[in-house]
mmCIF file with all atom_site columns, C-alpha atoms in Angstrom:
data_model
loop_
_atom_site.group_PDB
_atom_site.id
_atom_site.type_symbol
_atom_site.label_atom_id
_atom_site.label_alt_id
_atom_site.label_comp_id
_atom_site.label_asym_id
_atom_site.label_entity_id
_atom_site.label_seq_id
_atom_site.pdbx_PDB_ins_code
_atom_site.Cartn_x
_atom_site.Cartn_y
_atom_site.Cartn_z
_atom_site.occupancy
_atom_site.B_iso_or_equiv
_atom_site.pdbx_formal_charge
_atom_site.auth_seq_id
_atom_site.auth_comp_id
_atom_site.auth_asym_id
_atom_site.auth_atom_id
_atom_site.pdbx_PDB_model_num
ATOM 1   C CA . UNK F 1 1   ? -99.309  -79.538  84.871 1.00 0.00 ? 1089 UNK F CA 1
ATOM 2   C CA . UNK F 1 2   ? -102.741 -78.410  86.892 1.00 0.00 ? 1090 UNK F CA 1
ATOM 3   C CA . UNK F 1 3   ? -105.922 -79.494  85.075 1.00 0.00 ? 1091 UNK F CA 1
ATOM 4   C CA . UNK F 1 4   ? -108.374 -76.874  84.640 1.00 0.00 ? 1092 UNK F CA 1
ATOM 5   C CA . UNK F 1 5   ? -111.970 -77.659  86.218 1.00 0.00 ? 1093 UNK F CA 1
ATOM 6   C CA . UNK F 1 6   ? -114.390 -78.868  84.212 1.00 0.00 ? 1094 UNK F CA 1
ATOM 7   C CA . UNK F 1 7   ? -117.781 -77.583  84.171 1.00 0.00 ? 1095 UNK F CA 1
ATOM 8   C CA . UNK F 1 8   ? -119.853 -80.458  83.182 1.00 0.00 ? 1096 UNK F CA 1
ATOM 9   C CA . UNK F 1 9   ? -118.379 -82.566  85.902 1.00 0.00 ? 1097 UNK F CA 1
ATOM 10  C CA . UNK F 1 10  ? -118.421 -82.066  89.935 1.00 0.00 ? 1098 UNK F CA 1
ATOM 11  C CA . UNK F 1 11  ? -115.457 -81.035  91.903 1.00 0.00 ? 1099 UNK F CA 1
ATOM 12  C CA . UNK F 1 12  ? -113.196 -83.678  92.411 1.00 0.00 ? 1100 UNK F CA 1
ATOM 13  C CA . UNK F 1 13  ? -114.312 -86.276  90.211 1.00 0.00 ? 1101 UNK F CA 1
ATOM 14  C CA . UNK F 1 14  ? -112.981 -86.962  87.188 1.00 0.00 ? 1102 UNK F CA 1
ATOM 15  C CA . UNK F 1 15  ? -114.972 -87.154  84.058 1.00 0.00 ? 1103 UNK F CA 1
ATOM 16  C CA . UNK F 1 16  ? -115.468 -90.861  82.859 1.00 0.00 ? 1104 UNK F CA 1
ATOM 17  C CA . UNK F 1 17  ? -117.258 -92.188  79.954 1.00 0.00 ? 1105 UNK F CA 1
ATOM 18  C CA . UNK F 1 18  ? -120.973 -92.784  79.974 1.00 0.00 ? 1106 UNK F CA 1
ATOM 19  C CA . UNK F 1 19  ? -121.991 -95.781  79.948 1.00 0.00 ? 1107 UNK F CA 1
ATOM 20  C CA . UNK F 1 20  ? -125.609 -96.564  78.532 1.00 0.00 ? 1108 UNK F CA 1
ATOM 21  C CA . UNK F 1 21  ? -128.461 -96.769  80.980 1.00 0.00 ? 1109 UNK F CA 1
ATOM 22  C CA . UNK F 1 22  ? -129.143 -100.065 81.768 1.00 0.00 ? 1110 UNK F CA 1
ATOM 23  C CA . UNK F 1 23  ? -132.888 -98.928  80.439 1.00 0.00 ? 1111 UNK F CA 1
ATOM 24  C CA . UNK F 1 24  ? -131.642 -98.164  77.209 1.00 0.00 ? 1112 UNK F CA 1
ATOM 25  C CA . UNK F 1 25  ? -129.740 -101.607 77.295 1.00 0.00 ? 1113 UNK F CA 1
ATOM 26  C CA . UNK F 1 26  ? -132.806 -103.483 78.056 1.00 0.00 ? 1114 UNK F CA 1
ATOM 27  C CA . UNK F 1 27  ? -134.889 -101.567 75.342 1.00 0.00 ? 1115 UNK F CA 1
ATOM 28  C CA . UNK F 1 28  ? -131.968 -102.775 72.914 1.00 0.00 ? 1116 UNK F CA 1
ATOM 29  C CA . UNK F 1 29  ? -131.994 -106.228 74.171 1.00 0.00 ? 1117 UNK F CA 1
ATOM 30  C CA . UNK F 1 30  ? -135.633 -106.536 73.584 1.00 0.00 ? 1118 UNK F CA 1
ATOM 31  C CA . UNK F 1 31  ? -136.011 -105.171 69.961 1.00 0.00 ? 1119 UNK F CA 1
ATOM 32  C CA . UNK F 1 32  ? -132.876 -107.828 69.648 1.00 0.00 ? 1120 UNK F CA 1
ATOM 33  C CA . UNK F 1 33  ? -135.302 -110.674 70.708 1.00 0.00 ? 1121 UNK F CA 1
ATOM 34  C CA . UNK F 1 34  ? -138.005 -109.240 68.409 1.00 0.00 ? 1122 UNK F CA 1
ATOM 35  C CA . UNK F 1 35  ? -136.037 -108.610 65.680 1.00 0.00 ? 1123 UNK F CA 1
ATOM 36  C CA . UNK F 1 36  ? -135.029 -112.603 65.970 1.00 0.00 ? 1124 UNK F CA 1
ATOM 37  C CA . UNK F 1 37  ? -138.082 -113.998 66.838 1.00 0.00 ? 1125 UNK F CA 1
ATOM 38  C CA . UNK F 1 38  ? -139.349 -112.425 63.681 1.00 0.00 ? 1126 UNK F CA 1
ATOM 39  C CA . UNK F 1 39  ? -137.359 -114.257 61.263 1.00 0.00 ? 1127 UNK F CA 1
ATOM 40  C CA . UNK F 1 40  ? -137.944 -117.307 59.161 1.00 0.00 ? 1128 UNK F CA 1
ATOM 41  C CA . UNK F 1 41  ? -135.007 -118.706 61.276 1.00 0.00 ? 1129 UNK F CA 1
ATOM 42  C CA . UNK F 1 42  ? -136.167 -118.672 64.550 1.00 0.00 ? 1130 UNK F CA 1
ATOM 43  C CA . UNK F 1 43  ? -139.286 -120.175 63.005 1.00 0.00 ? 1131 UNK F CA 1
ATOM 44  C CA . UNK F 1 44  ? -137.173 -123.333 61.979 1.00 0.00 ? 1132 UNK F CA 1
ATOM 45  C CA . UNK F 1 45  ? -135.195 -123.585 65.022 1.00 0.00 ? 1133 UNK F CA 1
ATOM 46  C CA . UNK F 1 46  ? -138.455 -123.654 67.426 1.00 0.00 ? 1134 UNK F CA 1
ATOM 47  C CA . UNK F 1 47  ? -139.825 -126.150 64.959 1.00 0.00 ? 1135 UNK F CA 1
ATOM 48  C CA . UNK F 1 48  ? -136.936 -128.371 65.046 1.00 0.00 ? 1136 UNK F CA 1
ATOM 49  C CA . UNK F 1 49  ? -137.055 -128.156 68.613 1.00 0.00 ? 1137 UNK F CA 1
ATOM 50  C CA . UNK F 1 50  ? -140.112 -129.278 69.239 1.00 0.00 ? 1138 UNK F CA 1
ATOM 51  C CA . UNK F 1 51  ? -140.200 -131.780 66.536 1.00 0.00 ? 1139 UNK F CA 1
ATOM 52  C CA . UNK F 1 52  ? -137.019 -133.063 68.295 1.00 0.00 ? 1140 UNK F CA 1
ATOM 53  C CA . UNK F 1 53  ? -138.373 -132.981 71.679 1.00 0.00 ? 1141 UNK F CA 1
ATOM 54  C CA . UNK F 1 54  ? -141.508 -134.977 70.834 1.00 0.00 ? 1142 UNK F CA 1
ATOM 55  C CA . UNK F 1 55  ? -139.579 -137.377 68.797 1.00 0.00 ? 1143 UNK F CA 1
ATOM 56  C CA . UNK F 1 56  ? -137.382 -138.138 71.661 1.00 0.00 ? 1144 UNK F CA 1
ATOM 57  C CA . UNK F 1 57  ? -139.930 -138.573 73.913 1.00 0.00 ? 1145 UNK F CA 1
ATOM 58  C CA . UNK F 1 58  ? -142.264 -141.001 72.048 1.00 0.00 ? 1146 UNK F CA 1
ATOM 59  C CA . UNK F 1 59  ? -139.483 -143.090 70.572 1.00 0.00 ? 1147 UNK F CA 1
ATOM 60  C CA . UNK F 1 60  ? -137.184 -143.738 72.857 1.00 0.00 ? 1148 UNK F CA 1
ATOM 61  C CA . UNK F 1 61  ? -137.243 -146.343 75.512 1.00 0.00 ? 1149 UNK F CA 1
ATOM 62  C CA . UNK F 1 62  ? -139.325 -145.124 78.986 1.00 0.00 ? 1150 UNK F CA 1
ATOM 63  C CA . UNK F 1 63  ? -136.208 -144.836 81.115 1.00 0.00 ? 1151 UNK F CA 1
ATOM 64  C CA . UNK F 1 64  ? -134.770 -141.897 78.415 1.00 0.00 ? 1152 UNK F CA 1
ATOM 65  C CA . UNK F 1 65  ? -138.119 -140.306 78.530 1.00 0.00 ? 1153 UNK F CA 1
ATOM 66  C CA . UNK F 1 66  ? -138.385 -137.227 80.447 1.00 0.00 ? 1154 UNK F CA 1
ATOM 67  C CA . UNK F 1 67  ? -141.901 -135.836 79.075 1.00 0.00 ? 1155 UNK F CA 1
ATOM 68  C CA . UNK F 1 68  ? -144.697 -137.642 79.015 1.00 0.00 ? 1156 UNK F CA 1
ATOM 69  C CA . UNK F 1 69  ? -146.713 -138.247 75.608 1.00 0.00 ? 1157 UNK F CA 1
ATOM 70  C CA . UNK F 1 70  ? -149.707 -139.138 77.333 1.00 0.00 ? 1158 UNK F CA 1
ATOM 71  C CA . UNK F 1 71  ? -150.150 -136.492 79.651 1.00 0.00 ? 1159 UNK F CA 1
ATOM 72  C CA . UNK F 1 72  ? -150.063 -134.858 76.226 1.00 0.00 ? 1160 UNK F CA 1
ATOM 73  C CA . UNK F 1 73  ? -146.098 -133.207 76.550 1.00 0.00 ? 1161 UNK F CA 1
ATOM 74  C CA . UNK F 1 74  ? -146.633 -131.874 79.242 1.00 0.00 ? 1162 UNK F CA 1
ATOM 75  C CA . UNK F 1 75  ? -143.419 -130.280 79.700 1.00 0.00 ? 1163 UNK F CA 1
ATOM 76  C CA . UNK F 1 76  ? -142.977 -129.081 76.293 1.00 0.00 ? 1164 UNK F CA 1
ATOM 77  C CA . UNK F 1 77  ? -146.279 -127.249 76.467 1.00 0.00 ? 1165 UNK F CA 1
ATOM 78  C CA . UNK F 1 78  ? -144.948 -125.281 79.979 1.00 0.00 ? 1166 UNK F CA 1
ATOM 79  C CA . UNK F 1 79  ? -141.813 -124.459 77.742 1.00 0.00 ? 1167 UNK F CA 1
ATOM 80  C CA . UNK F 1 80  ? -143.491 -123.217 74.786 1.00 0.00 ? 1168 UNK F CA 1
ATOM 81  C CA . UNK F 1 81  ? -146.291 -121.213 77.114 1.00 0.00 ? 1169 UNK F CA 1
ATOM 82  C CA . UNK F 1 82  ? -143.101 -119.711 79.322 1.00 0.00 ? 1170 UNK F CA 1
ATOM 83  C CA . UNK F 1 83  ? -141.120 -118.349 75.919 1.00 0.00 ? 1171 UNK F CA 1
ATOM 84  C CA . UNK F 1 84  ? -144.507 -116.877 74.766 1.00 0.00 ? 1172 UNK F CA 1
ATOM 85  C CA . UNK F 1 85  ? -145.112 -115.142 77.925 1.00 0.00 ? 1173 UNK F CA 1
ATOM 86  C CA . UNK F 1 86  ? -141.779 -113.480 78.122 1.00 0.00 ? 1174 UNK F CA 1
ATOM 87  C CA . UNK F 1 87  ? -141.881 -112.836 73.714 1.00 0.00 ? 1175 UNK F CA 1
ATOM 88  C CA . UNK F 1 88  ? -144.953 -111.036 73.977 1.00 0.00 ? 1176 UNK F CA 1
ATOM 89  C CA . UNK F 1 89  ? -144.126 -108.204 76.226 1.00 0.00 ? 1177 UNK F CA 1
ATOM 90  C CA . UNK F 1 90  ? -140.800 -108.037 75.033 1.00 0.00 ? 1178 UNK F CA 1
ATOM 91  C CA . UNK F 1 91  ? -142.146 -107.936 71.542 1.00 0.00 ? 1179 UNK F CA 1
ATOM 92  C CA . UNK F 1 92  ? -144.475 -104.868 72.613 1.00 0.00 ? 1180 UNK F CA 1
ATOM 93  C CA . UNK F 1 93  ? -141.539 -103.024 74.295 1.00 0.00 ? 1181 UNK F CA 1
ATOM 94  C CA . UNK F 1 94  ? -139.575 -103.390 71.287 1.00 0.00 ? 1182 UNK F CA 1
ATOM 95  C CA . UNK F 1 95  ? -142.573 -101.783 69.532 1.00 0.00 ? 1183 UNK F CA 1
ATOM 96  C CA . UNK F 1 96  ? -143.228 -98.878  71.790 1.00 0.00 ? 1184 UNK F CA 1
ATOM 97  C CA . UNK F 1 97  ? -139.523 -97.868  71.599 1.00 0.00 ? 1185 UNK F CA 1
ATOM 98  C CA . UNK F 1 98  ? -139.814 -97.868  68.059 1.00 0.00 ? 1186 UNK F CA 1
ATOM 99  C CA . UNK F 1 99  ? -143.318 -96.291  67.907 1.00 0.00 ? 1187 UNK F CA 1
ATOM 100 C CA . UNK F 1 100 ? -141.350 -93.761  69.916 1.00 0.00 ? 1188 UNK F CA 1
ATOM 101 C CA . UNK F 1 101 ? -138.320 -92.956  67.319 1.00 0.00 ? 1189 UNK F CA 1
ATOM 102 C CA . UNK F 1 102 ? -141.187 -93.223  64.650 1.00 0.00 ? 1190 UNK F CA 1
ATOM 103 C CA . UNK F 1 103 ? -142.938 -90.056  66.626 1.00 0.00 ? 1191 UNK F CA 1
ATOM 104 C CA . UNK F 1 104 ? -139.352 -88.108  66.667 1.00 0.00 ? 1192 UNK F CA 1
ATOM 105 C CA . UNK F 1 105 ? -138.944 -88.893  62.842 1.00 0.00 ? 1193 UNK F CA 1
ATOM 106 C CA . UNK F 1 106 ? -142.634 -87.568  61.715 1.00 0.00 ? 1194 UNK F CA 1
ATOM 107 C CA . UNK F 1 107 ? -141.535 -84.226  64.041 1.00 0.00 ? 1195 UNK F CA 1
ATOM 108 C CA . UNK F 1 108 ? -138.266 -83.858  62.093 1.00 0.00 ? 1196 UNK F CA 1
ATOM 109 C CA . UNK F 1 109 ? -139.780 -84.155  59.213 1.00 0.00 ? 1197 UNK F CA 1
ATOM 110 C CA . UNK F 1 110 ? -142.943 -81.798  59.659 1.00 0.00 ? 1198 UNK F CA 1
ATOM 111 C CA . UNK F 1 111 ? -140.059 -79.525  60.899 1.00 0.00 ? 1199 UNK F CA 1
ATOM 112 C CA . UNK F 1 112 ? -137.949 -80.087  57.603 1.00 0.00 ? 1200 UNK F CA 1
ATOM 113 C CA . UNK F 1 113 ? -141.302 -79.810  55.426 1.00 0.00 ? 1201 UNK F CA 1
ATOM 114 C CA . UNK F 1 114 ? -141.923 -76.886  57.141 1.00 0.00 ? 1202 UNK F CA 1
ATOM 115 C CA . UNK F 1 115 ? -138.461 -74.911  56.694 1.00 0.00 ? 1203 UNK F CA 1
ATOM 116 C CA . UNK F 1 116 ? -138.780 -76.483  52.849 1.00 0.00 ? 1204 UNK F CA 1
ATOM 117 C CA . UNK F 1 117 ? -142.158 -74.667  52.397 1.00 0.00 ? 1205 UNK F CA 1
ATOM 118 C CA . UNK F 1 118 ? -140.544 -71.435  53.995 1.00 0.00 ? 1206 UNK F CA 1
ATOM 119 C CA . UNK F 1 119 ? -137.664 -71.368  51.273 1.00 0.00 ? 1207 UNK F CA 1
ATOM 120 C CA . UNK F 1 120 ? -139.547 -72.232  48.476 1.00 0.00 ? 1208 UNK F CA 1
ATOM 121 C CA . UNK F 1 121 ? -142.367 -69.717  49.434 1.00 0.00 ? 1209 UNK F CA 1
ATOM 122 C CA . UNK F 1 122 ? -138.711 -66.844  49.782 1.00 0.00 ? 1210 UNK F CA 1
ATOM 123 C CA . UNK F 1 123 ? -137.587 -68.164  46.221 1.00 0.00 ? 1211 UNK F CA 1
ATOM 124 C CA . UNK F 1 124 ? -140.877 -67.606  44.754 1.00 0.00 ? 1212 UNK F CA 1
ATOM 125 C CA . UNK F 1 125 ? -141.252 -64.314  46.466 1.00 0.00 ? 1213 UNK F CA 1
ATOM 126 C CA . UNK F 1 126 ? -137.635 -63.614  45.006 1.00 0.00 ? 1214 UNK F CA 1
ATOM 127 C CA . UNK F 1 127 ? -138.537 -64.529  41.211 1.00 0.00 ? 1215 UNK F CA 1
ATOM 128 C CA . UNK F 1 128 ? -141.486 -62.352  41.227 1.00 0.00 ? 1216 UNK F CA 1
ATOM 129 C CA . UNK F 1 129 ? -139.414 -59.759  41.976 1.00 0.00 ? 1217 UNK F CA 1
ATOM 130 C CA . UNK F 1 130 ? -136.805 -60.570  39.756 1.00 0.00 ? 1218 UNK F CA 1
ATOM 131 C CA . UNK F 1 131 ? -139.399 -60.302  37.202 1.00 0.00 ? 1219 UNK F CA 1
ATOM 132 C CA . UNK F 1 132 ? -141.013 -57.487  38.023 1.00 0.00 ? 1220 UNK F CA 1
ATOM 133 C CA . UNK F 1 133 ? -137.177 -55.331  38.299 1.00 0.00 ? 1221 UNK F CA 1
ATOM 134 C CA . UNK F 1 134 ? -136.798 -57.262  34.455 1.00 0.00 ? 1222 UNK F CA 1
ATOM 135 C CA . UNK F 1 135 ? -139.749 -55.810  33.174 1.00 0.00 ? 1223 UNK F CA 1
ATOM 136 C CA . UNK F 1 136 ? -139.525 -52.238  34.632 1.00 0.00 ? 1224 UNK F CA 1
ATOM 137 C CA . UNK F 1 137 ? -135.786 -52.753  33.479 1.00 0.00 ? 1225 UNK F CA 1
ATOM 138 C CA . UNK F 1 138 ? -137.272 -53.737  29.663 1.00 0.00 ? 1226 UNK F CA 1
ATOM 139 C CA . UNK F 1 139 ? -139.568 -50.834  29.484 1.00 0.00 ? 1227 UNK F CA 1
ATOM 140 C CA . UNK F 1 140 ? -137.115 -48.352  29.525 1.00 0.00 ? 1228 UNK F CA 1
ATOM 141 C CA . UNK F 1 141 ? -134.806 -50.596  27.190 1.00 0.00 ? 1229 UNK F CA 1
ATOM 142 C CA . UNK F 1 142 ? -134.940 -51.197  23.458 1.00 0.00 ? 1230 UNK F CA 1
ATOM 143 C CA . UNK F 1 143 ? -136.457 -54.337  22.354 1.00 0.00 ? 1231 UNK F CA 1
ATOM 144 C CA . UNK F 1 144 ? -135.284 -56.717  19.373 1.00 0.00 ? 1232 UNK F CA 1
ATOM 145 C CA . UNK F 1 145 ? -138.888 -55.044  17.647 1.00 0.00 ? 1233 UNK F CA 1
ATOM 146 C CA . UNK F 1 146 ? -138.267 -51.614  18.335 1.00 0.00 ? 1234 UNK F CA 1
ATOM 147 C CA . UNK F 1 147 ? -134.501 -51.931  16.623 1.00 0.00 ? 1235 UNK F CA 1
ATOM 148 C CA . UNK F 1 148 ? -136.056 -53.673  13.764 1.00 0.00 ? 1236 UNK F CA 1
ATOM 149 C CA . UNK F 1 149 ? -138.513 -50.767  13.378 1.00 0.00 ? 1237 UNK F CA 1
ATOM 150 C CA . UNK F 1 150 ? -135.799 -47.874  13.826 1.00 0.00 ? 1238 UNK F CA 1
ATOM 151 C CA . UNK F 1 151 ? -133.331 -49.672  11.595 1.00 0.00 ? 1239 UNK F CA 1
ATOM 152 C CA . UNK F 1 152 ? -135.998 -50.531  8.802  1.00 0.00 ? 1240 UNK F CA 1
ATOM 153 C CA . UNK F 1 153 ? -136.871 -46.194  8.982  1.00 0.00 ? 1241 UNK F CA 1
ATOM 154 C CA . UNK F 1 154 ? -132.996 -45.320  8.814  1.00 0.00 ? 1242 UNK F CA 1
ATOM 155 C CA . UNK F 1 155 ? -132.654 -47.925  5.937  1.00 0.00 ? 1243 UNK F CA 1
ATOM 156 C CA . UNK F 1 156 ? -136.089 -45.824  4.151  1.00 0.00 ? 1244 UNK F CA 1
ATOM 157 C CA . UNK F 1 157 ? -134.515 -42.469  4.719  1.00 0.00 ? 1245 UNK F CA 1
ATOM 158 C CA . UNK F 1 158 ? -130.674 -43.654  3.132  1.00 0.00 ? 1246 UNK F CA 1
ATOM 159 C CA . UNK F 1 159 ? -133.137 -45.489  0.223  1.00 0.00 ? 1247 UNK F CA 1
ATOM 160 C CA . UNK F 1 160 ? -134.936 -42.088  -0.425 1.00 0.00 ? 1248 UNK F CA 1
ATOM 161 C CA . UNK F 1 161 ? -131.376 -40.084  -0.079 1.00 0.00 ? 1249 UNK F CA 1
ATOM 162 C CA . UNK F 1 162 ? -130.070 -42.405  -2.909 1.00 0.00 ? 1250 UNK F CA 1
ATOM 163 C CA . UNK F 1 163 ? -132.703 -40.567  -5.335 1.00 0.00 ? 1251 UNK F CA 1
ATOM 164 C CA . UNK F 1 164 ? -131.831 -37.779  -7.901 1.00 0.00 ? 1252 UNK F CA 1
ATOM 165 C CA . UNK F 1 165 ? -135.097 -36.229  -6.619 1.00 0.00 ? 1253 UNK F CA 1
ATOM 166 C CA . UNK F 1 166 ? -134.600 -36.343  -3.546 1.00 0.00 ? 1254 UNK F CA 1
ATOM 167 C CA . UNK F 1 167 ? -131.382 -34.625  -3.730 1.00 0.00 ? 1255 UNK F CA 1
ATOM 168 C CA . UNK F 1 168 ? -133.350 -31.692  -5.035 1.00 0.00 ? 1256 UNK F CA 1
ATOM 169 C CA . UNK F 1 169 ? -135.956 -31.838  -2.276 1.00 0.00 ? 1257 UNK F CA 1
ATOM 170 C CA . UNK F 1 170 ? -133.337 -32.245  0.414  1.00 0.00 ? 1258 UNK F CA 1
ATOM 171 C CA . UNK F 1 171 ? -132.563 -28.657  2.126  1.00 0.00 ? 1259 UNK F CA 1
ATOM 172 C CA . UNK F 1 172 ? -129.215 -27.644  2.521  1.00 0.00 ? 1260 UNK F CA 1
ATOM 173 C CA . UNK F 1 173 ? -129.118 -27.558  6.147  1.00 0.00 ? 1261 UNK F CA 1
ATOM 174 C CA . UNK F 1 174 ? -128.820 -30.778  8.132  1.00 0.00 ? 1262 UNK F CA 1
ATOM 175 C CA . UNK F 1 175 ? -132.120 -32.819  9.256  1.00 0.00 ? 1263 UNK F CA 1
ATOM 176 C CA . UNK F 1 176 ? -132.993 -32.491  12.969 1.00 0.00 ? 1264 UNK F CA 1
ATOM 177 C CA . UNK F 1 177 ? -132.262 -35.584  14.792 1.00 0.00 ? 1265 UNK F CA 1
ATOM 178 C CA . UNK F 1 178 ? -134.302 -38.715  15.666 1.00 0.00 ? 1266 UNK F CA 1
ATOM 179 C CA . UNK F 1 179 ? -136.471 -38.774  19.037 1.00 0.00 ? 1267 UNK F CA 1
ATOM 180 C CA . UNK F 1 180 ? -137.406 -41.860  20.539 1.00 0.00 ? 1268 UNK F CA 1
ATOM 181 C CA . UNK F 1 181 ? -135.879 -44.510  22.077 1.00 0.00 ? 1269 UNK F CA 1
ATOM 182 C CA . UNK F 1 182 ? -132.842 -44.457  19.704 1.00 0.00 ? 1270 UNK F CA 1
ATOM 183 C CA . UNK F 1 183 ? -131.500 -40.914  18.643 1.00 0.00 ? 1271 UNK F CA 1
ATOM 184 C CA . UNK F 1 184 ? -129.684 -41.302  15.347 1.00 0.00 ? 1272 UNK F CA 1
ATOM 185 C CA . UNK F 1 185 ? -127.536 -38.612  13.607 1.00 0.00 ? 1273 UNK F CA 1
ATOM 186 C CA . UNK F 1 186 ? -128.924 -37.154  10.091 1.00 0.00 ? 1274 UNK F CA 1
ATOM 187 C CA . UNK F 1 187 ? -127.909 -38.847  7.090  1.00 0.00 ? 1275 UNK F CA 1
ATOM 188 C CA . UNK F 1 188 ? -124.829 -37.695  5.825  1.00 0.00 ? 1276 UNK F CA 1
ATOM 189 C CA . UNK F 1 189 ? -125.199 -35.934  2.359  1.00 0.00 ? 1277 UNK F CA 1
ATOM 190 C CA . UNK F 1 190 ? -123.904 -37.265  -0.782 1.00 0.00 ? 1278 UNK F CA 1
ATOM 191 C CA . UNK F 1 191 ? -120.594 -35.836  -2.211 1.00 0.00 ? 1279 UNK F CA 1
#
């Protein structure tokens, strides 16, 4: 079975799987030595060390010596000078790469604070106008008040029907009906 060509790869090679530049290994390497020079551990160890070495060196017999204590520990002092001169850059590298992925995180997020203002200035823009189609909606609607009132007026007119005088008064033709936001039929008369 032919393989089709691939497009991300030139002809005749085969694709193979990145490997990390060696940059980016390095980078990781040295926020690895910052990350464990920064703990209480490393602390301890170094101090045990160096208690260790000067121990050794001012307690044992002169033969098993191998640094000085009265040229001061000599060689101990090159040690400890050489590790600080190879922490301290690595230390800063370690810092600028993550000064750098603290730069790309503040731009995501002004981008995401951004887009956030955008929707929520949309939804507001969407309520108003919810509210303003509700209340053109509930002007031409009845209201809870505006039943109250036409049911209170129907409830009069049955109340004054109900009276032998008003049976006299009432014409024998039916009453006109209701205008206004409910239209009612005219009481029925009274058998």
């Amino acid at each position: 079975m032919a393989r089709s060509p691939r497009l991300d790869a030139p002809l005749g090679r085969g694709t193979t799987r990145t490997k990390p530049t060696s940059r980016d290994r390095f980078g990781r390497f040295t926020e690895w030595v910052a990350r464990a020079m920064g703990t209480p551990a490393f602390l301890l160890l170094l101090s045990l060390f160096c208690i260790l070495w000067i121990g050794w060196n001012t307690l044992m017999p002169d033969h098993l010596r191998f640094d000085d204590a009265a040229l001061g520990f000599t060689a101990l002092t090159l040690m400890l000078s050489l590790q600080a001169s190879y922490a301290a850059p690595l230390i800063l590298l370690a810092q600028n790469r993550q000064d750098d992925r603290d730069r790309v995180q503040i731009e995501q997020d002004r981008q995401r604070a951004e887009r956030n203002l955008a929707d929520t200035e949309y939804l507001a823009r969407e309520i108003v106008a919810l509210r303003m189609a509700l209340e053109e909606r509930n002007s031409h609607t009845v209201t809870r008040d505006v039943l109250r009132q036409e049911l209170k007026a129907l409830l009069a007119e049955l109340g004054d029907a109900d009276t032998p005088a008003a049976d006299a008064e009432a014409p024998s033709a039916p009453a006109a009906p209701r205008t206004g936001p409910i239209a009612t039929r005219a009481p029925r008369p009274r058998p």
